[in-house]
Every structure is written in C-alpha cells, then in structure tokens.
Amino acid sequence: MRRKRNIPQLKKRKRRFQPEPDKIKTGQSLTARLLAYLYQKGRTVSLNQLMQDMNLARSTKEELTPLLQKLAAAQIVKVNGNRQIALGRSHKLCEGILDKNARGFGFVTKLWSKTGRAEYKRDPYISQSRMGQAQHGDRLLIQVQRIRKDGRAEADIIAILQRGFDNLAGFAQIQGKHIMVTPEDPRYPMNIRVQGQIPPNLNDGDAVIVKLIEGAEGKGTIIDVLGDPASIDVQMRLVIEKFNLPHQFSSEALIEAQTGAEGLDLNEERDDLREIQLVTIDGETAKDFDDAVAVQKTRKGFRLYVAIADVSHFVRPGTILDQEAYERGTSIYFPGRVIPMLPEHLSNDLCSLVPDQDRLTFTAVLDFDRHGHRTGKRFAKSIIRSHKRFTYTTVSRILIDRDPALRREHKPFLTPLKWAQELATELMHRRRERGSIGFTMPEPEIGLDETGHIESIGRAERNFAHHMIEEFMLAANEAVAETFTENKLTALYRIHERPDPLKVEEFSTFARALGLDVPPPRHDPDWFGHVLDLVKGSPREYVINNLLLRTMQQARYDTANLGHFGLAAADYTHFTSPIRRFPDLMVHRTLYSFLRREKKLNEKQVEQIREAGTALSARERLAVSAEREMNARLKVRYMQDRIGQDFAAVISGVNGQALFVELTNLFISGAVSMRELRDDSYLYDPKRFRLIGERSNRTFQIGELIQVTLLDVDTTRNRINFTLTADQPTKSEETKST
C-alpha cells in the first residue's frame, strides 16, 4: 500500500458572496419584495420610508395599499393607525440553505428566523416550478405555504439572501473562440460562459475551477485548471470542491503550529511514564499515532494505561490554529491520501507518539479485576516514550497465529501483550454481556500503486488486534464520560439515541417477509443482537446488517448525556483521537479544567459547547459523505476496464424498476435494470420485497446470491450497471417453498 500523503492544495479562496442588502435577489412580485424588505429591516417602518427604501414609484401606492390590507387581514403584516408597518405574527418567514436535487426540486435545511428558531418536523420542500433562479447552497428567505399530511412543509422562495458558492468545479468545452463550462455537480443545471483570459494549458474536457461573476448569471472566469478528469488526483480535487472541504492552512496557523511547539517543557507538572512499556498498535500506513497502550498484571487483576497525544498542549483556545482545526472538525481519509485536521508538523511529528521519542500525553490509568470489571480510574497529564511501533497484523500474528519468528523478534513484549490479550478478552465478554450491538459491516480497502492508479479493491482486514485496541479505547472513553457525569460537568458526550420504533417495526415486517423467525420488536440492544445472530454466516448477513443499521439514529455530539444505545453504555464520549477529531480535543480541555479545579463555566460558555456539538456532528457527517463519494468514484473507475466480466453478487434491494446488487468480494454496488430481465415479465411483490416471473414463477429476493455480468459504467453519475449472467441458476416460487 502506498503511504498516505496530503492532498495537492488548491488556491485559498473566499467561498460565499456577501451581498449588500440592496443586492438581494427577490421574487418579481410586489408581495415577495415587500416581505423580504420587512424581514431584512427587522423593525417598524413608515409607509413613506418603505416606498423610498424599496424605490417604489408613487403610482405603485394604488397597488400597495390593498396588498397591505390583505396581508394585515392574514396577520402576515401589521399596520397601525399612523401607517407604521412591520411583519405580523403569522408571517411564516424563515431563512435556510437550499439542498437542491439534480431533478430540480429541493429542500431548505438549517432553518432559522429572526423571530426565533423555525421549527418544522421535516425540511420545507421547494418544487421545481417554484425554484426560480435559486441554486444549490444558496441562503434563502422562504415562506411556508402549507403543511402536508406527512408533516412536510411546502414553501415559496421569497428572496435569495446569499449565493451559495462563488466557485464551481466543472468541465471545459472549447467551442471555437468560446468556452463553456458544465458544472460537475448535477445540482447546478446550467452552463457557464467563460469570460476573460483563457489559460494556455487548457484542453478540451479538462476539469476546471470557475469563479462566478457576481451579478452576471451564467458567467465566470477560470481560476484553476485541474487537468484530465480521468486522473485520481483530479477526482480528489473535485471531491474537495464539491463538499467545500477546507484543506489549506493559513500562514498564521502554520506559524502557530511551529512556534507553539518549540521544545517540550519537561519542568511542568506531569506524571513521568517513560519507563512504562507503552506501545502503539496501528495500521501499516498510519503516520499520526494518537494512542499508546500498556497492560500490567496486578494482584487483583489488571492495570491499563491509555496514553493519548496531548494536542491541547499545542493547540490553545482562541488561536487561529484552533479556529481552523474547528472548521475542519475531523481529518478526512481518502485512499492513499489524507486531509489532516492539524498541520503535518503536529499531526505527524510533535503530537504523534512515535517510538523512542519523548511525547506529551493525557493518560487514563484504569484498574480492572480479573473479570474485566473496572475498579478504579484516574487521569493525568504525562510524558511518555513509546517503546515500540506495532502493526495490527504483527500483533495478531504474535498472539493468535503464534508466529515463531515474530515471537522471537519481539520477546521483550510477549508477556505484556499476553496480558493485553487477556484483559481485552474479558472486556469483550463484558460488553457483549451488557448488550452491545455487534454489527458486522465489512469496509472496502482500495489499494493504489506508486503511480496513483487503483491496484486492488477488497475487504479491509479486521483481526484480534483491531478488536483489542478498540476495547481499550472504549474503556478509556467510558471512564472519561463517567467522570463527567459523576461530577455534573458540562461536556461533549458522544450519544446514540434509541432507534425510531416505526423503523424497527418496518424492519421486523421486512425480515419476516424474508422468512426470518424474528421475535416481536423490543427497543433494547439485546433484540438487535439476537437478530444479527440469526443471520450470522449466512448469505443474508450483509444485507440484514445493513438494513438493521438503517433503523438506527446517527450518533452525534451533545452536552445532554442520553447514553449510547449501540454500545449499551450509560456514559460515553470521545477522548482517544484528538489529532484527528476536534471533539476529543474539547473533551481533553474539559477534563483538564476539572482536574485543575477551575471555576465552572458560565451560561455563554455552556451554550458555546452545545453549539459546537451540533456543528461538529455536521462536519463529521460531511466528512463521511466525502469519503464515500471518493470511494464511489474510484470503484466506478476500477470497474470501467472490466466490462463483460462476471461477478458473484447478493441482491441488496428490489423495486419495480431494478434489482440492486452488491458484489460479494469487492463491496461494489450496482443495479440490474428490469429491461435486462428478458426471460420473463416480472412483477414487483412489495409485501415480500421480491420480483416474480409471470410465466415461470421465478423469483428474485433480497439476500439471494446471483451471478451478474458487468454491462457498463457511468463515470459522470458514478453508476454501475449489470445484467444477469447467461447461465443463471433459476429459483421458482414452487422450488423455494419446498
């Protein structure tokens, strides 16, 4: 595998237009203009002032007067006796960000109103016919018109308050003396005519970055030529652009990272743990080592040291470096590449727990009895020296395979590794016993060669060493969260709320339709574990795990401790990865403040932590989406040279238009269109989630193993299409029932 390196950087650029109030784009109607004006004004104005500010002619007064009367009757505006005008209590106006679909309609997210937070059960819907000139990412002023039976609000666009992005990625088309750029993101259904100087290195079809010209719809200038879109590096640049990922540190932040770490202060009060035989255990290509561990045998059981890089020593609140790390929220990992949360000087050097170097850490010291019950905990700023850099593979071969050569090579570490194995085994047993849900969702591993081309796609290996380190990290995270709860501290918890009962019921109905003997739904982790046990080792295991996972709510960060359903943990937080996760850095600061007995937070500080939890949860979801997008692009390009090849697959979904499949060895998704099922006319059976042949009674059902042949790929939409392999074994309804 190739060593990870940082993404090639784009030029730093401002992202959003900042229009003056008089440049806000409103609807053409007088009503829209009036409501946008009153909302922006935010206070009572006279009729004369209103007409002057809106640049209305005197002749418009005849139209304006009855309009004001109509809106006042509906309590959308209020007009007092001396003709003072303001918004009424039923104006139903709010701001939000447009999430536009490629098909033209959209939803308005992140709602907010000057009169308070706008509360709707579901994001308001904007139909294509009401979209006007609004584009994906724009900040809009909308007015809710009605609430549908399903709870979805429908709204009209009153004004475009702020354009979403001033730069777009797209593909250049050279048309004689003119150049048009088609945006890569289908949510921007427009062509951009290029103005100004044409870069001399531009070729037809190149990926480019265009800066939109403010006030000139559909026009822009090329500010960067990315190159051939077939290149993986160019694809990564396009993903960065699509998700608006910050990836370039300012010079001020880089200086702070450098000057804030000019030598370690060994005189400050820290536990000296350099003699403890701490080791790091990570993947082969890892460079940022967050954690080091050591296990000692004690008279009553075990002592576990979990030493975590003390990022808070180098990244101080209020600095530019702190702000830029917060804006990232997390490191983002692409195959062979990483966009780090912290500058490389910190993430790969001074904060990284490399072997044989003194490093500052925040260490959890946890005591357990022989059965894995925690009997004590303490936390301390410390200084350590990693005694060895292990990989998961090496540790697994030492402990599980008992490789003679590796055991001889690492003889000084055999005993502490054996103790670590014993403790981890007890912790695993304890966690399963309390009901922690053990989803088995294999993750793909995409290997690149030295030139950056895709070399392989396969299942990422998870061995005992992975599980061992995971148990130690979970133990530290729970111990820190428990400390917060015991002392009633305001802190960021990692919470995972109970699943939606309706979704669980729908899954239960679906599982029974597949023939699974699922017990009546219970909203506790044990029920989920039982369902997973029913399909363990079967062809349906992946599909059922995936569908059951969809019933779950997303884990998030919050100051309200609602517990972690998936882990069956009453108290949980993230403490163990501050190099790559900003919430962990905040947790370090909270814990250290408590240990130093600093004064309690004021209301403003409490609210800041709460808001940070919401923002960092959103950044995490964005990072996951970007990583999935990059993987999807690479998978499509990996498959484009395999047209006509056959693959084993499992049916992962069925509807009236297609079978959806997952290749069993490559974890690549695709579809078999109904047009490709040519041996019969198939009907969709929604009650049993299957297709049935009208003449043959042949069935295709979720979880069934089939053979497919690659038909074509669409690198523009990242879609892969299959057909059924010619020699497909058939299965009829009669055969299935016997």
XYZ file of C-alpha atoms in Angstrom:
738
model
C 0.000 0.000 0.000
C 1.154 3.479 -0.755
C 1.990 5.805 2.131
C -0.585 8.497 2.684
C 0.252 11.990 1.640
C -1.574 15.253 1.795
C -3.970 16.293 -0.953
C -2.462 18.682 -3.529
C -3.669 22.081 -2.415
C -5.939 24.451 -4.266
C -5.542 28.171 -4.066
C -7.200 29.576 -0.983
C -10.419 31.340 -1.870
C -13.416 33.049 -0.401
C -16.459 30.817 -0.593
C -19.596 32.850 -0.332
C -20.789 36.119 -1.804
C -21.530 38.798 0.799
C -24.131 40.947 -0.957
C -25.289 44.324 0.280
C -28.980 44.427 1.280
C -29.905 46.265 -1.903
C -28.340 43.464 -3.980
C -30.522 40.702 -2.521
C -32.392 38.899 -5.280
C -36.136 38.751 -4.562
C -39.101 37.360 -6.405
C -40.665 39.578 -9.063
C -43.962 40.036 -7.215
C -44.574 43.066 -5.056
C -45.545 40.723 -2.204
C -42.153 38.986 -2.267
C -40.297 42.288 -2.423
C -42.331 43.696 0.463
C -41.869 40.662 2.730
C -38.140 40.463 2.008
C -37.761 44.150 2.837
C -39.682 43.929 6.123
C -37.804 40.795 7.159
C -34.418 42.360 6.448
C -35.421 45.620 8.143
C -36.436 43.787 11.292
C -38.385 46.742 12.757
C -41.368 49.001 12.186
C -41.114 51.476 9.288
C -43.354 54.204 7.930
C -45.108 53.834 4.606
C -43.083 56.681 3.132
C -39.803 55.140 4.353
C -40.837 51.773 2.925
C -41.616 53.218 -0.509
C -38.376 55.186 -0.528
C -36.198 52.221 0.529
C -37.891 49.899 -1.961
C -37.594 52.518 -4.697
C -41.320 52.327 -5.435
C -42.972 54.853 -7.710
C -45.923 56.858 -6.337
C -48.155 55.078 -8.843
C -47.400 51.812 -7.052
C -49.228 53.094 -3.970
C -52.573 52.146 -5.514
C -51.372 48.525 -5.714
C -49.557 48.588 -2.361
C -52.482 49.791 -0.219
C -54.864 46.862 -0.927
C -51.916 44.454 -0.680
C -51.091 45.720 2.813
C -54.754 45.389 3.804
C -54.843 41.795 2.543
C -51.606 40.841 4.326
C -52.731 42.575 7.516
C -56.002 40.624 7.499
C -53.951 37.413 7.361
C -51.678 38.759 10.155
C -48.683 38.446 7.829
C -48.001 42.151 8.348
C -49.319 44.605 10.886
C -50.240 48.211 10.107
C -51.095 50.609 12.916
C -53.147 53.747 12.705
C -50.361 56.124 11.730
C -49.297 53.860 8.875
C -46.376 52.196 10.649
C -45.683 48.797 9.065
C -43.923 45.645 10.320
C -44.160 41.877 9.985
C -47.118 40.254 11.722
C -47.104 37.199 13.945
C -48.188 34.846 11.126
C -45.587 35.804 8.542
C -44.152 32.216 8.401
C -40.854 33.541 7.072
C -37.560 31.842 7.790
C -34.057 31.540 6.392
C -32.294 28.366 5.349
C -29.838 26.708 2.995
C -31.145 25.158 -0.222
C -30.303 21.488 -0.742
C -31.234 21.128 -4.390
C -31.806 17.798 -6.090
C -30.455 17.030 -9.555
C -34.081 16.629 -10.706
C -34.805 20.284 -9.965
C -36.692 20.282 -6.662
C -35.105 20.833 -3.269
C -35.377 21.172 0.494
C -34.423 24.039 2.778
C -32.194 22.998 5.675
C -30.668 24.688 8.748
C -33.764 26.806 9.291
C -33.547 29.988 11.293
C -35.738 33.033 11.790
C -35.044 36.487 13.182
C -38.036 35.942 15.442
C -36.603 32.658 16.753
C -35.639 29.209 15.545
C -38.033 27.898 12.886
C -39.402 24.523 13.980
C -40.758 22.104 11.397
C -40.815 18.316 11.644
C -39.297 17.974 8.178
C -37.268 20.328 5.993
C -39.548 22.517 3.831
C -39.960 21.405 0.207
C -39.453 23.687 -2.805
C -40.930 22.377 -6.048
C -39.103 22.711 -9.353
C -41.771 25.085 -10.660
C -41.153 27.442 -7.717
C -37.351 27.241 -7.794
C -36.747 30.297 -9.987
C -33.057 31.307 -10.118
C -32.142 29.642 -6.808
C -29.176 27.264 -6.876
C -27.920 24.559 -4.558
C -26.270 26.020 -1.452
C -27.984 29.427 -1.655
C -29.220 31.009 1.558
C -32.904 31.697 1.026
C -35.737 33.576 2.635
C -38.795 31.350 2.320
C -42.443 31.498 3.336
C -44.166 28.268 4.341
C -47.469 27.909 2.478
C -48.867 24.683 3.902
C -48.067 21.557 5.929
C -48.809 18.238 4.212
C -50.321 15.220 5.966
C -46.872 13.607 6.206
C -45.596 16.623 8.160
C -43.589 18.061 5.267
C -43.844 21.831 4.852
C -44.150 23.317 1.358
C -42.722 26.780 0.801
C -42.204 29.572 -1.700
C -38.901 31.360 -2.218
C -39.238 34.998 -1.218
C -35.624 36.041 -1.762
C -32.120 34.747 -2.391
C -30.271 36.303 0.533
C -26.830 34.993 -0.331
C -25.388 32.922 -3.150
C -24.067 29.575 -2.015
C -20.681 29.426 -3.696
C -18.637 31.783 -5.774
C -16.554 28.929 -7.239
C -17.727 25.817 -9.072
C -15.901 22.810 -10.481
C -16.771 21.684 -13.979
C -15.580 20.501 -17.368
C -14.440 22.849 -20.119
C -15.878 22.617 -23.630
C -13.935 24.536 -26.258
C -16.400 25.800 -28.886
C -14.371 27.769 -31.400
C -13.438 31.038 -29.728
C -15.797 30.425 -26.835
C -15.505 28.178 -23.806
C -18.412 26.773 -21.846
C -18.063 25.003 -18.517
C -20.571 22.363 -17.455
C -20.666 22.069 -13.640
C -19.705 18.624 -12.403
C -22.349 18.673 -9.691
C -25.728 17.857 -11.316
C -27.424 20.060 -8.726
C -26.200 23.034 -10.796
C -28.103 22.502 -14.078
C -26.537 25.354 -16.041
C -23.656 26.086 -18.368
C -21.189 28.841 -17.549
C -19.776 31.027 -20.308
C -16.119 31.774 -19.625
C -15.064 35.425 -19.658
C -11.574 36.921 -19.604
C -8.215 35.304 -20.320
C -8.114 31.622 -21.282
C -5.351 29.613 -19.553
C -2.794 28.422 -22.139
C -2.666 24.910 -20.612
C -6.407 24.312 -21.029
C -7.505 21.304 -23.093
C -10.987 20.351 -24.195
C -12.659 18.278 -21.467
C -10.319 19.396 -18.674
C -11.664 19.762 -15.167
C -11.510 23.405 -14.088
C -12.500 25.712 -11.245
C -14.644 28.656 -12.328
C -15.189 31.805 -10.293
C -18.713 33.070 -10.882
C -19.077 36.736 -11.773
C -21.343 38.419 -9.245
C -24.418 39.921 -10.854
C -23.813 38.175 -14.199
C -25.885 34.986 -14.271
C -24.174 32.115 -16.079
C -20.792 33.818 -16.500
C -17.447 33.202 -14.836
C -13.669 33.135 -15.134
C -11.385 30.101 -14.964
C -9.146 30.389 -11.899
C -7.601 26.909 -11.922
C -7.096 24.138 -14.473
C -7.173 20.802 -12.651
C -6.464 18.644 -15.686
C -7.648 15.308 -17.042
C -10.700 14.103 -15.054
C -9.509 10.511 -15.533
C -6.720 11.236 -13.036
C -7.385 10.084 -9.473
C -5.730 13.207 -8.066
C -8.082 15.353 -10.143
C -11.045 13.353 -8.867
C -9.920 14.030 -5.319
C -9.667 17.734 -6.068
C -13.217 17.594 -7.452
C -14.493 15.948 -4.276
C -12.799 18.667 -2.220
C -14.581 21.277 -4.317
C -17.958 19.524 -4.269
C -18.029 19.257 -0.479
C -16.339 22.613 0.133
C -13.667 20.980 2.277
C -11.146 23.307 3.946
C -7.751 21.813 3.160
C -5.195 24.609 3.180
C -3.912 26.090 6.442
C -3.282 29.814 6.638
C 0.283 31.010 7.120
C -0.722 32.261 10.586
C -1.926 28.795 11.611
C 1.256 27.179 10.300
C 3.387 29.664 12.243
C 1.401 28.947 15.418
C 1.880 25.215 14.908
C 5.622 25.747 14.527
C 6.293 28.306 17.250
C 3.868 26.823 19.777
C 5.881 23.627 19.821
C 9.477 24.772 20.113
C 10.592 22.138 22.580
C 8.896 20.276 25.392
C 8.626 21.812 28.832
C 9.808 18.907 30.967
C 9.565 21.001 34.138
C 5.782 21.301 34.115
C 3.806 19.058 36.427
C 3.367 15.762 34.611
C 3.490 12.098 35.513
C 6.695 10.601 34.147
C 5.610 7.359 32.467
C 8.642 6.904 30.234
C 9.596 3.661 31.979
C 6.152 2.136 31.388
C 6.335 -0.213 28.386
C 3.795 1.686 26.286
C 3.455 0.701 22.618
C 1.434 1.914 19.642
C -0.600 -0.542 17.553
C -1.895 0.862 14.255
C -2.286 0.112 10.564
C 0.668 -0.375 8.233
C 0.315 3.046 6.578
C -0.559 5.112 9.680
C 1.551 8.172 10.444
C -0.483 10.007 13.103
C -0.255 7.894 16.252
C -2.907 9.165 18.687
C -2.639 6.482 21.326
C -0.223 4.173 23.108
C -1.237 1.381 25.482
C 0.265 -0.827 28.165
C -1.251 -3.556 30.343
C 0.228 -4.710 33.631
C -0.848 -7.675 35.731
C -1.735 -6.697 39.311
C -2.541 -8.689 42.422
C -6.283 -8.140 41.885
C -6.397 -8.122 38.089
C -5.050 -5.673 35.508
C -3.907 -2.074 35.136
C -4.469 -0.471 31.719
C -2.605 2.653 30.580
C -4.188 4.506 27.654
C -1.871 7.408 26.770
C -3.372 9.888 24.306
C -1.462 12.616 22.466
C -1.787 15.871 24.416
C -2.906 18.015 21.498
C -4.376 20.580 23.906
C -0.814 21.498 24.956
C -0.052 22.685 21.408
C -3.463 23.914 20.203
C -4.719 26.606 22.556
C -8.277 28.030 22.592
C -8.759 31.269 20.703
C -5.796 30.838 18.366
C -6.058 30.844 14.590
C -4.837 27.243 14.578
C -7.641 26.293 16.964
C -10.238 28.016 14.777
C -9.049 26.334 11.575
C -8.982 22.914 13.248
C -12.534 23.544 14.480
C -13.677 24.462 10.963
C -12.358 21.120 9.712
C -13.771 19.219 12.670
C -12.059 16.000 11.641
C -9.357 14.603 9.402
C -10.683 13.157 6.150
C -9.209 9.955 4.786
C -9.181 9.072 1.098
C -7.407 6.017 -0.329
C -3.710 6.888 -0.171
C -4.405 10.485 0.884
C -5.458 12.447 3.949
C -6.743 15.963 4.598
C -5.491 16.464 8.172
C -7.293 18.385 10.883
C -3.945 19.682 12.142
C -0.815 20.793 10.256
C 1.583 17.960 9.482
C 4.212 19.340 11.869
C 1.832 18.494 14.714
C -0.185 15.545 13.399
C 2.729 13.500 12.060
C 5.510 14.761 14.315
C 5.211 16.523 17.670
C 1.804 15.093 18.632
C 2.408 11.692 17.078
C 3.553 9.060 19.587
C 6.487 7.826 17.522
C 8.883 5.295 19.083
C 11.846 6.313 21.236
C 10.845 9.990 21.463
C 9.565 11.894 24.495
C 5.960 12.894 23.907
C 3.356 14.751 25.954
C 0.181 12.799 26.646
C -3.049 12.814 28.609
C -3.214 9.368 30.169
C -6.091 7.318 31.562
C -4.960 4.781 34.172
C -7.700 2.182 34.629
C -7.762 -0.721 37.081
C -9.800 -3.897 36.451
C -10.434 -7.082 38.355
C -9.751 -10.480 36.766
C -13.166 -10.468 35.059
C -12.865 -7.062 33.396
C -14.907 -5.047 35.912
C -13.389 -1.593 36.293
C -12.380 -0.966 39.914
C -10.573 2.361 39.636
C -9.716 5.245 37.326
C -7.501 8.305 37.301
C -6.330 10.747 34.649
C -3.112 12.729 34.449
C -1.071 14.866 32.110
C 2.059 12.828 31.477
C 5.223 12.382 29.480
C 5.841 9.039 27.794
C 8.222 7.336 25.415
C 6.714 4.743 23.074
C 8.789 1.566 23.322
C 7.598 0.035 20.038
C 5.529 0.780 16.936
C 3.462 -2.363 16.268
C 1.007 -3.017 13.461
C -2.297 -4.844 13.862
C -1.016 -7.595 11.585
C 2.146 -8.178 13.617
C 0.305 -8.303 16.952
C -2.299 -10.693 15.575
C 0.386 -12.992 14.211
C 2.147 -12.942 17.597
C -0.942 -13.556 19.735
C -3.294 -15.566 17.521
C -1.071 -17.267 14.929
C 1.804 -17.583 17.441
C 4.323 -16.975 14.659
C 7.670 -18.343 15.998
C 9.907 -15.851 14.184
C 7.875 -12.827 15.268
C 7.672 -14.090 18.842
C 11.466 -14.421 18.967
C 11.921 -10.959 17.442
C 9.596 -9.308 19.959
C 10.385 -11.441 23.012
C 10.568 -8.483 25.490
C 6.940 -7.625 24.636
C 5.392 -11.119 24.718
C 4.296 -11.043 28.361
C 2.632 -7.575 28.338
C 0.967 -8.426 25.002
C -0.369 -11.635 26.571
C -1.769 -9.610 29.488
C -3.340 -7.198 26.987
C -4.953 -10.152 25.207
C -6.364 -11.484 28.483
C -7.814 -8.118 29.520
C -9.267 -7.391 26.070
C -10.962 -10.803 26.015
C -12.635 -10.079 29.356
C -13.709 -6.601 28.212
C -15.225 -8.034 25.015
C -17.165 -10.570 27.064
C -18.418 -7.887 29.443
C -19.559 -5.636 26.597
C -21.426 -8.439 24.814
C -22.972 -9.438 28.130
C -24.469 -5.993 28.677
C -25.980 -5.964 25.164
C -23.555 -4.016 22.960
C -24.613 -4.494 19.329
C -22.009 -6.193 17.154
C -22.717 -5.095 13.594
C -20.544 -6.836 11.000
C -20.256 -4.305 8.196
C -17.161 -5.051 6.098
C -15.360 -2.000 4.793
C -13.645 -1.868 1.406
C -9.926 -1.239 1.174
C -8.783 0.441 -2.031
C -5.128 -0.047 -2.843
C -3.212 2.352 -5.096
C 0.083 1.645 -6.805
C 3.070 4.003 -6.828
C 1.647 5.929 -9.782
C -1.699 6.501 -8.051
C -3.665 4.002 -10.128
C -6.149 1.638 -8.477
C -4.364 -1.628 -7.851
C -6.958 -3.562 -5.882
C -10.274 -3.390 -4.066
C -11.015 -5.849 -1.307
C -12.250 -6.309 2.211
C -10.347 -4.386 4.881
C -8.965 -6.910 7.346
C -10.042 -6.711 10.988
C -8.211 -9.112 13.269
C -7.970 -9.642 17.020
C -5.504 -6.761 17.428
C -8.057 -4.325 15.974
C -10.663 -5.521 18.463
C -8.178 -5.388 21.347
C -7.258 -1.741 20.748
C -10.923 -0.907 20.178
C -11.781 -2.346 23.607
C -9.069 -0.292 25.298
C -10.233 2.907 23.589
C -13.863 2.206 24.531
C -12.814 1.643 28.136
C -10.992 4.991 28.270
C -13.853 6.853 26.592
C -16.405 5.420 29.020
C -14.232 6.212 32.048
C -13.870 9.857 30.997
C -17.610 10.204 30.299
C -18.419 8.615 33.658
C -16.201 11.223 35.331
C -18.161 13.997 33.606
C -21.465 12.512 34.768
C -20.345 11.875 38.347
C -19.195 15.474 38.696
C -22.077 17.046 36.728
C -19.740 18.704 34.243
C -20.844 20.388 31.028
C -19.025 18.411 28.351
C -19.441 16.905 24.909
C -20.825 13.394 25.139
C -20.952 11.009 22.207
C -24.602 10.000 22.245
C -26.568 7.433 20.271
C -30.297 7.632 20.842
C -32.788 4.773 20.691
C -33.995 3.796 17.199
C -37.262 5.097 15.803
C -39.902 2.471 16.829
C -41.647 2.818 13.461
C -38.433 1.984 11.574
C -37.822 -1.034 13.822
C -41.367 -2.271 13.161
C -40.887 -1.822 9.400
C -37.635 -3.779 9.548
C -39.302 -6.555 11.550
C -42.048 -6.867 8.926
C -39.436 -6.949 6.188
C -37.341 -9.618 7.966
C -40.359 -11.882 8.437
C -41.175 -11.498 4.740
C -37.707 -12.901 4.041
C -38.526 -15.920 6.187
C -36.537 -14.941 9.281
C -38.001 -16.027 12.612
C -37.697 -12.585 14.166
C -39.144 -12.132 17.674
C -41.521 -9.220 18.357
C -39.536 -5.949 18.291
C -38.084 -4.684 21.543
C -36.319 -1.381 21.819
C -33.256 -2.642 23.639
C -29.825 -3.670 22.284
C -30.403 -7.372 23.109
C -33.129 -7.647 20.470
C -30.818 -6.268 17.788
C -28.071 -8.670 18.826
C -30.489 -11.596 18.565
C -31.493 -10.607 15.015
C -27.842 -10.364 13.963
C -27.175 -13.820 15.421
C -29.990 -15.244 13.251
C -28.157 -14.341 10.023
C -24.544 -14.724 11.135
C -22.563 -16.583 8.482
C -25.482 -16.689 6.011
C -25.686 -15.037 2.553
C -28.166 -12.567 4.032
C -25.802 -11.399 6.779
C -24.537 -8.327 4.923
C -27.989 -7.226 3.762
C -29.655 -7.688 7.157
C -26.797 -5.904 8.953
C -27.081 -3.029 6.503
C -30.869 -2.736 6.759
C -30.875 -3.064 10.535
C -28.217 -0.351 10.732
C -30.571 1.966 8.828
C -33.102 1.767 11.653
C -30.535 3.386 13.931
C -30.258 7.081 14.596
C -26.950 8.746 13.834
C -24.540 9.066 16.722
C -23.766 12.696 17.495
C -22.166 15.080 19.980
C -24.242 16.803 22.649
C -23.955 18.203 26.158
C -27.053 16.205 27.139
C -25.977 12.718 28.174
C -28.562 10.458 26.526
C -26.361 7.371 26.600
C -25.057 5.275 23.719
C -27.629 2.727 22.540
C -25.346 0.799 20.181
C -22.690 0.283 22.850
C -25.277 -0.219 25.609
C -23.309 2.397 27.556
C -24.845 4.861 30.003
C -21.896 7.255 29.627
C -19.766 7.671 26.535
C -17.576 10.320 24.922
C -14.653 10.631 22.505
C -11.310 11.113 24.252
C -8.842 8.968 22.317
C -8.249 10.689 18.938
C -7.545 14.423 19.379
C -5.125 14.507 16.430
C -7.950 13.753 14.022
C -11.182 14.701 15.875
C -11.873 18.132 17.344
C -14.497 16.862 19.847
C -11.753 14.795 21.504
C -9.656 17.944 21.878
C -12.597 19.685 23.567
C -13.036 16.698 25.894
C -9.346 16.925 26.864
C -9.788 20.593 27.741
C -12.883 19.892 29.836
C -11.215 17.048 31.723
C -8.046 19.044 32.413
C -10.085 22.027 33.600
C -11.828 19.705 36.076
C -8.553 18.223 37.313
C -7.189 21.732 37.883
C -10.375 22.631 39.809
C -11.033 25.620 37.579
C -14.241 27.591 38.067
C -17.464 26.404 36.476
C -18.495 27.549 33.018
C -20.822 30.500 32.602
C -24.023 30.307 30.524
C -22.331 31.657 27.407
C -19.571 29.024 27.584
C -22.133 26.248 28.115
C -24.056 27.395 25.046
C -20.829 27.532 23.007
C -20.085 23.884 23.832
C -23.645 22.895 22.932
C -23.422 24.719 19.601
C -20.023 23.140 18.949
C -21.580 19.701 19.391
C -24.130 20.463 16.679
C -21.550 21.945 14.305
C -19.001 19.155 14.802
C -21.660 16.485 14.277
C -22.453 18.126 10.941
C -18.749 18.252 9.994
C -18.434 14.559 10.798
C -21.370 13.698 8.526
C -19.877 15.845 5.758
C -16.531 14.040 6.074
C -18.228 10.638 5.868
C -20.133 11.754 2.750
C -16.924 12.993 1.108
C -15.100 9.742 1.874
C -17.984 7.694 0.453
C -18.086 9.872 -2.646
C -14.375 9.375 -3.259
C -14.661 5.626 -2.797
C -17.620 5.508 -5.186
C -15.652 7.381 -7.860
C -12.698 5.031 -7.525
C -14.911 1.947 -7.635
C -16.540 3.092 -10.877
C -13.146 3.720 -12.453
C -11.874 0.362 -11.243
C -14.810 -1.356 -12.965
C -14.687 0.519 -16.277
C -11.961 -1.830 -17.576
C -13.968 -4.928 -16.620
C -16.936 -4.666 -18.984
C -18.220 -8.166 -19.778
C -16.719 -9.859 -16.714
C -18.845 -11.996 -14.377
C -19.168 -11.433 -10.629
C -20.813 -13.081 -7.637
C -23.349 -10.744 -6.032
C -26.036 -10.563 -3.384
C -29.350 -8.817 -4.023
C -29.386 -5.825 -1.664
C -32.621 -4.182 -2.824
C -35.624 -4.616 -5.109
C -38.211 -2.261 -6.565
C -40.369 -2.032 -9.654
C -37.515 -0.721 -11.817
C -34.432 -2.741 -10.882
C -32.574 -5.239 -8.758
C -29.829 -3.652 -6.675
C -26.772 -5.797 -6.067
C -23.587 -5.794 -4.010
C -20.565 -7.678 -5.361
C -19.624 -10.109 -2.605
C -15.842 -9.847 -2.887
C -15.448 -6.226 -3.965
C -18.170 -4.428 -1.948
C -19.179 -2.561 -5.092
C -22.832 -1.657 -5.623
C -24.753 -1.572 -8.877
C -28.118 -2.232 -10.493
C -29.753 -4.720 -12.855
C -32.494 -2.879 -14.743
C -35.824 -4.643 -15.287
C -35.058 -4.302 -19.013
C -32.251 -6.825 -18.515
C -34.622 -9.498 -17.136
C -35.579 -10.716 -20.591
C -36.614 -14.312 -19.892
C -39.984 -13.292 -18.434
C -42.193 -10.390 -17.445
C -41.554 -9.677 -13.785
C -43.924 -8.194 -11.230
C -42.845 -6.478 -8.033
C -44.226 -8.014 -4.838
C -43.884 -5.193 -2.259
C -45.091 -7.357 0.644
C -42.231 -9.825 0.237
C -39.696 -7.459 -1.345
C -39.160 -9.604 -4.431
C -39.757 -9.918 -8.170
C -41.861 -12.808 -9.531
C -41.916 -14.007 -13.146
C -45.484 -14.058 -14.505
C -44.987 -17.277 -16.502
C -42.102 -19.050 -14.787
C -42.762 -18.039 -11.159
C -39.037 -17.370 -10.969
C -38.219 -15.112 -8.007
C -35.522 -12.605 -7.112
C -35.473 -11.643 -3.427
C -33.298 -9.542 -1.160
C -30.429 -11.569 0.282
C -30.322 -14.025 -2.630
C -26.964 -14.868 -4.231
C -26.803 -14.404 -8.010
C -24.239 -14.093 -10.818
C -24.076 -10.826 -12.753
C -22.161 -9.566 -15.779
C -20.861 -6.002 -15.945
C -22.807 -4.151 -18.631
C -21.489 -0.579 -18.456
C -20.395 2.177 -16.084
C -21.315 5.856 -15.927
C -18.342 7.817 -14.581
C -20.356 11.048 -14.622
C -23.056 9.811 -12.245
C -20.922 7.125 -10.544
C -23.315 4.352 -11.562
C -22.552 0.730 -12.391
C -24.986 -1.360 -14.437
C -25.112 -5.141 -14.640
C -27.090 -7.805 -16.421
C -27.750 -11.354 -15.269
C -25.104 -13.886 -16.263
C -26.368 -16.184 -19.016
C -26.029 -19.427 -17.030
C -28.034 -18.144 -14.072
C -29.454 -20.854 -11.773
C -33.216 -20.415 -11.564
C -35.379 -20.482 -8.481
C -39.150 -20.613 -8.745
C -41.732 -19.967 -6.059
C -42.544 -23.690 -6.003
C -38.877 -24.649 -5.643
C -38.437 -22.091 -2.864
C -41.390 -23.434 -0.892
C -40.041 -26.978 -0.931
